[in-house]
Amino acid sequence: MARAKANYAPISMKTTYEVLRLIRGRNLDQAVTMLGEVKEAKRPVAFLKYRKDVPHRKGDGLSIGRFPRKVSIELIELLTLVKANAKEKGLKEDALIIIHAAVNSGPNLWHYGRIRRRRRKSCHVEVVVQEKEQKKKEVKKK
């Protein structure tokens, strides 16, 4: 099992939640490919929980979605870190499955030096991968 965490990431917590829901439980290489498609605006991410004022998109079974490019770029970097951590631990790179992906809200950061302060978005993202176990075939003896 390998883990990577990004603290104080300058991305939206709500958007990150929706993107992590998309990649949770998938193969690591497949998740990086999907995030690359999202970054290039080829694959929309369905917004199911935080969906206020989000437009409809074309797609199979997709009613409301967006193309969160900034979140995708940050998560691709985080997935490359977790892949390097797994390689360091001696896990097989092609058999890694994302078993845990969570986002927590970060502290209130402010843009100073303005007439009126503005809040900056930040969050903490954690991704854990595990090597997929090969199922052994049991031979029944009669």
PDB file of N, CA and C in Angstrom, residues 41 75 98 118:
ATOM      1  N   ALA A  41     -10.513  18.657 -22.172  1.00  0.00           N
ATOM      2  CA  ALA A  41     -11.942  18.912 -22.391  1.00  0.00           C
ATOM      3  C   ALA A  41     -12.559  17.900 -23.349  1.00  0.00           C
ATOM      4  N   LEU A  75      -4.218  16.719  -9.706  1.00  0.00           N
ATOM      5  CA  LEU A  75      -4.376  15.309  -9.373  1.00  0.00           C
ATOM      6  C   LEU A  75      -3.455  14.417 -10.195  1.00  0.00           C
ATOM      7  N   ILE A  98      -6.667   2.367  -7.000  1.00  0.00           N
ATOM      8  CA  ILE A  98      -6.920   3.453  -6.047  1.00  0.00           C
ATOM      9  C   ILE A  98      -7.998   2.978  -5.075  1.00  0.00           C
ATOM     10  N   ARG A 118     -10.103  38.870  -0.550  1.00  0.00           N
ATOM     11  CA  ARG A 118     -10.810  37.794  -1.232  1.00  0.00           C
ATOM     12  C   ARG A 118     -10.241  36.470  -0.752  1.00  0.00           C
TER      13      ARG A 118
END
